[in-house]
Tab-separated table of C-alpha atoms in Angstrom:
chain	number	residue	atom	x	y	z
A	1	ASP	CA	0.575	38.128	-1.631
A	2	LEU	CA	-0.548	37.968	1.974
A	3	VAL	CA	-1.598	34.512	3.185
A	4	THR	CA	-4.225	34.805	5.912
A	5	LEU	CA	-5.330	31.896	8.107
A	6	CYS	CA	-8.764	32.522	9.619
A	7	GLU	CA	-10.745	30.296	11.967
A	8	ASP	CA	-12.687	28.617	9.168
A	9	LYS	CA	-10.968	29.746	5.962
A	10	CYS	CA	-7.558	30.280	4.384
A	11	LEU	CA	-7.193	33.296	2.095
A	12	ARG	CA	-4.678	34.810	-0.286
A	13	ILE	CA	-4.877	38.616	-0.391
A	14	LEU	CA	-3.180	40.950	-2.838
A	15	ALA	CA	-0.828	43.120	-0.775
A	16	ASN	CA	0.838	46.382	-1.823
A	17	LYS	CA	-0.806	46.163	-5.223
A	18	ASP	CA	-4.165	46.751	-6.769
A	19	ALA	CA	-5.643	45.463	-10.022
A	20	LEU	CA	-8.160	46.930	-12.454
A	21	TYR	CA	-10.507	44.396	-14.014
A	22	ASN	CA	-12.575	44.149	-17.151
A	23	ALA	CA	-16.233	43.207	-16.987
A	24	ASP	CA	-15.282	39.567	-17.664
A	25	GLY	CA	-13.090	39.483	-14.552
A	26	ASN	CA	-9.701	39.459	-16.272
A	27	SER	CA	-7.071	41.773	-14.818
A	28	GLN	CA	-6.066	44.624	-17.095
A	29	LEU	CA	-3.631	46.706	-15.098
A	30	THR	CA	-1.727	46.321	-11.839
A	31	ALA	CA	-0.603	49.353	-9.865
A	32	THR	CA	1.281	49.593	-6.575
A	33	THR	CA	-0.711	50.961	-3.647
A	34	ASN	CA	-0.610	50.789	0.140
A	35	VAL	CA	-3.889	48.924	0.612
A	36	LEU	CA	-4.974	45.293	0.511
A	37	GLY	CA	-6.505	44.169	-2.750
A	38	GLN	CA	-8.581	41.240	-3.927
A	39	THR	CA	-9.248	38.340	-1.540
A	40	MET	CA	-8.934	34.844	-3.032
A	41	PRO	CA	-9.814	31.815	-0.850
A	42	PHE	CA	-7.911	28.546	-1.074
A	43	SER	CA	-10.018	25.538	-2.010
A	44	GLY	CA	-11.339	23.642	0.976
A	45	GLU	CA	-13.300	24.480	4.106
A	46	PHE	CA	-10.359	24.538	6.498
A	47	GLY	CA	-8.950	27.118	8.893
A	48	ILE	CA	-6.609	27.360	11.874
A	49	SER	CA	-9.505	27.441	14.397
A	50	LYS	CA	-8.283	29.202	17.569
A	51	ASN	CA	-4.803	27.666	17.664
A	52	PRO	CA	-2.342	29.994	15.905
A	53	GLU	CA	0.429	28.401	18.005
A	54	SER	CA	0.156	25.294	15.807
A	55	PHE	CA	1.501	27.210	12.791
A	56	ALA	CA	4.975	26.421	11.457
A	57	SER	CA	6.484	27.146	8.066
A	58	GLU	CA	9.368	25.839	6.006
A	59	SER	CA	10.275	27.225	2.589
A	60	TYR	CA	7.011	27.277	0.594
A	61	ARG	CA	5.108	24.963	2.984
A	62	ALA	CA	3.061	25.901	6.039
A	63	TYR	CA	1.641	23.512	8.636
A	64	PHE	CA	-1.157	24.097	11.134
A	65	THR	CA	-4.084	22.368	12.838
A	66	ASP	CA	-7.827	22.754	12.416
A	67	LYS	CA	-9.117	21.638	15.808
A	68	VAL	CA	-12.781	22.095	14.884
A	69	ARG	CA	-12.482	19.657	11.974
A	70	GLY	CA	-9.954	17.396	13.708
A	71	THR	CA	-7.261	17.686	11.051
A	72	VAL	CA	-3.622	18.670	10.664
A	73	MET	CA	-3.153	20.728	7.505
A	74	ARG	CA	-0.384	21.573	5.043
A	75	LEU	CA	-0.590	24.644	2.817
A	76	SER	CA	1.721	24.361	-0.173
A	77	LYS	CA	1.861	25.194	-3.871
A	78	ASP	CA	-0.849	22.616	-4.534
A	79	GLY	CA	-3.183	24.228	-1.998
A	80	LEU	CA	-4.560	22.781	1.234
A	81	THR	CA	-3.944	19.132	2.134
A	82	PRO	CA	-5.067	17.354	5.339
A	83	ILE	CA	-1.878	15.461	6.240
A	84	SER	CA	-3.580	13.844	9.245
A	85	MET	CA	-5.189	11.541	6.669
A	86	HIS	CA	-1.869	9.698	6.340
A	87	GLY	CA	-2.641	6.889	8.771
A	88	MET	CA	-3.598	9.119	11.736
A	89	LYS	CA	-7.057	10.406	10.809
A	90	ASP	CA	-9.009	8.918	13.719
A	91	TRP	CA	-6.254	9.546	16.273
A	92	PHE	CA	-6.022	13.250	15.482
A	93	LYS	CA	-9.779	13.664	15.184
A	94	ASP	CA	-10.183	12.441	18.776
A	95	SER	CA	-7.002	13.916	20.274
A	96	LEU	CA	-7.284	17.436	18.861
A	97	ARG	CA	-10.705	17.761	20.435
A	98	LEU	CA	-9.213	17.011	23.873
A	99	SER	CA	-6.253	19.401	23.566
A	100	ASN	CA	-6.313	23.039	24.620
A	101	ARG	CA	-2.833	23.966	23.375
A	102	LEU	CA	-1.275	22.741	20.138
A	103	ILE	CA	2.403	23.656	19.699
A	104	GLY	CA	3.694	23.403	16.141
A	105	SER	CA	7.340	23.714	15.073
A	106	HIS	CA	9.497	22.692	12.134
A	107	ASP	CA	12.837	20.949	12.596
A	108	ASP	CA	14.975	22.114	9.657
A	109	ASN	CA	17.781	19.777	10.725
A	110	LYS	CA	15.660	16.650	10.206
A	111	ASP	CA	13.050	18.225	7.890
A	112	GLU	CA	10.192	17.320	10.235
A	113	TYR	CA	7.016	19.014	11.441
A	114	ASN	CA	6.462	18.460	15.167
A	115	ILE	CA	3.063	19.008	16.733
A	116	THR	CA	2.704	18.823	20.529
A	117	LEU	CA	-0.708	18.129	22.075
A	118	ASP	CA	-1.252	18.805	25.778
A	119	ASN	CA	-3.796	15.962	25.948
A	120	THR	CA	-4.680	12.977	23.755
A	121	ILE	CA	-6.943	9.930	23.723
A	122	ASP	CA	-4.131	8.212	25.657
A	123	ASP	CA	-4.662	10.730	28.500
A	124	ILE	CA	-1.055	11.913	28.190
A	125	PRO	CA	0.550	14.783	26.248
A	126	ARG	CA	2.416	13.764	23.104
A	127	THR	CA	4.634	15.173	20.371
A	128	VAL	CA	4.018	13.656	16.932
A	129	THR	CA	6.278	14.028	13.887
A	130	PHE	CA	5.437	14.285	10.169
A	131	ARG	CA	7.980	13.852	7.373
A	132	GLU	CA	7.495	14.913	3.780
A	133	ASP	CA	9.861	12.348	2.239
A	134	VAL	CA	7.685	9.427	3.397
A	135	LYS	CA	4.402	11.378	3.447
A	136	GLY	CA	3.546	10.045	6.888
A	137	TRP	CA	3.735	10.333	10.664
A	138	VAL	CA	6.965	8.643	11.629
A	139	SER	CA	7.330	8.935	15.396
A	140	PHE	CA	6.011	9.849	18.814
A	141	LYS	CA	8.636	12.056	20.466
A	142	SER	CA	9.545	12.119	24.160
A	143	PHE	CA	10.042	15.878	24.489
A	144	LEU	CA	7.117	18.225	25.225
A	145	PRO	CA	8.211	21.804	24.496
A	146	GLU	CA	6.454	25.063	25.256
A	147	ASN	CA	7.558	26.369	21.861
A	148	GLY	CA	10.039	25.571	19.119
A	149	LEU	CA	11.779	27.072	16.098
A	150	SER	CA	14.575	26.488	13.615
A	151	MET	CA	17.394	28.903	12.846
A	152	ALA	CA	20.479	28.341	10.690
A	153	SER	CA	19.577	24.631	10.339
A	154	ASN	CA	19.529	24.223	14.130
A	155	TYR	CA	16.392	23.183	15.989
A	156	TYR	CA	15.601	24.862	19.312
A	157	THR	CA	12.808	24.327	21.813
A	158	MET	CA	11.841	26.177	24.982
A	159	LEU	CA	10.800	24.848	28.378
A	160	SER	CA	10.376	26.741	31.662
A	161	GLY	CA	12.114	29.805	30.264
A	162	GLU	CA	15.183	27.844	29.099
A	163	LEU	CA	16.348	27.465	25.489
A	164	TYR	CA	17.546	24.012	24.349
A	165	ILE	CA	19.298	22.942	21.150
A	166	HIS	CA	18.488	19.535	19.698
A	167	HIS	CA	20.677	16.985	17.847
A	168	ASP	CA	23.707	17.804	20.007
A	169	GLU	CA	26.228	14.965	19.603
A	170	SER	CA	27.689	15.619	23.073
A	171	VAL	CA	24.404	14.608	24.749
A	172	ASN	CA	23.135	11.053	25.121
A	173	ARG	CA	20.536	9.970	22.588
A	174	ASN	CA	16.917	10.400	23.680
A	175	GLN	CA	17.829	12.744	26.518
A	176	PHE	CA	15.609	15.808	26.613
A	177	TYR	CA	15.758	18.675	29.113
A	178	GLY	CA	18.166	16.698	31.298
A	179	VAL	CA	15.972	13.593	31.521
A	180	ASP	CA	16.753	10.233	29.882
A	181	PHE	CA	13.910	8.444	28.111
A	182	ASP	CA	13.615	4.876	26.812
A	183	SER	CA	13.413	4.323	23.066
A	184	THR	CA	10.965	1.768	21.683
A	185	VAL	CA	9.935	0.574	18.242
A	186	ASP	CA	6.503	-0.946	17.641
A	187	VAL	CA	6.374	-3.093	14.500
A	188	ILE	CA	2.929	-4.019	13.213
A	189	LEU	CA	2.723	-6.873	10.683
A	190	ASN	CA	-0.300	-8.946	9.788
A	191	ASP	CA	-0.184	-12.703	10.331
A	192	GLY	CA	-0.546	-13.710	6.674
A	193	PRO	CA	2.898	-15.132	5.776
A	194	GLY	CA	2.159	-15.121	2.047
A	195	ALA	CA	0.924	-11.504	1.925
A	196	VAL	CA	3.156	-8.676	0.790
A	197	LYS	CA	3.455	-5.932	3.411
A	198	THR	CA	4.191	-2.559	1.832
A	199	PHE	CA	5.327	0.392	3.945
A	200	HIS	CA	6.714	3.775	2.990
A	201	THR	CA	10.188	2.794	4.151
A	202	LEU	CA	10.050	-1.009	4.335
A	203	ASP	CA	9.001	-3.826	2.003
A	204	TYR	CA	8.645	-7.306	3.461
A	205	GLU	CA	7.311	-10.544	2.000
A	206	GLY	CA	6.623	-13.384	4.388
A	207	SER	CA	7.536	-17.018	3.795
A	208	GLN	CA	7.194	-20.316	5.626
A	209	SER	CA	7.792	-19.653	9.294
A	210	ARG	CA	10.729	-21.356	10.942
A	211	VAL	CA	9.652	-24.145	13.283
A	212	ASN	CA	11.816	-24.996	16.270
A	213	VAL	CA	11.317	-28.626	17.280
A	214	ASN	CA	12.195	-29.797	20.774
A	215	LEU	CA	14.134	-33.007	20.342
A	216	ILE	CA	13.963	-35.491	23.225
A	217	ASP	CA	16.711	-38.079	23.523
């Protein structure tokens, strides 16, 4: 079948085949032809808007953005799913509206979908990463490519007409396009020591805080 992403709809179209139907709608016979056949829409009012550059695919999954509706989408065997709902709904809803170019690519080496926005609510361009194994957005990346692709389990991006390979062990960590960047980790925990904090990759239960007492002789 031919999967077609329109501005406001995603369709599955029979390609190189045609089907004859009974009056009740059940297919009776399928014959090979050279024309497009029946059009079947995926459930959900989502499309790719006017940003085909956000599209990236991996195996049976496809990722893209719907700028008009402020969502990042995944098309898989279970249909359409707005993955921006995983903790980043408001951020993407505001940032996608401000961006004119949305660069999507899939890193087969790390199994990650990277989406680069040329403007965000922070007033700076950003690359954001989604991982399937934790069903969430795991990182803001320092590199801002013009395009990206994976080939033979290697991840490549392009900038200013140059092709770069990522995850090269001979290069310092967090160095992109010849520039070194600082790495930071922001940990957000609530202040209830008796509450259980549950994350996709971390479980933590607080206890009585340690108190350091200044002893005066």
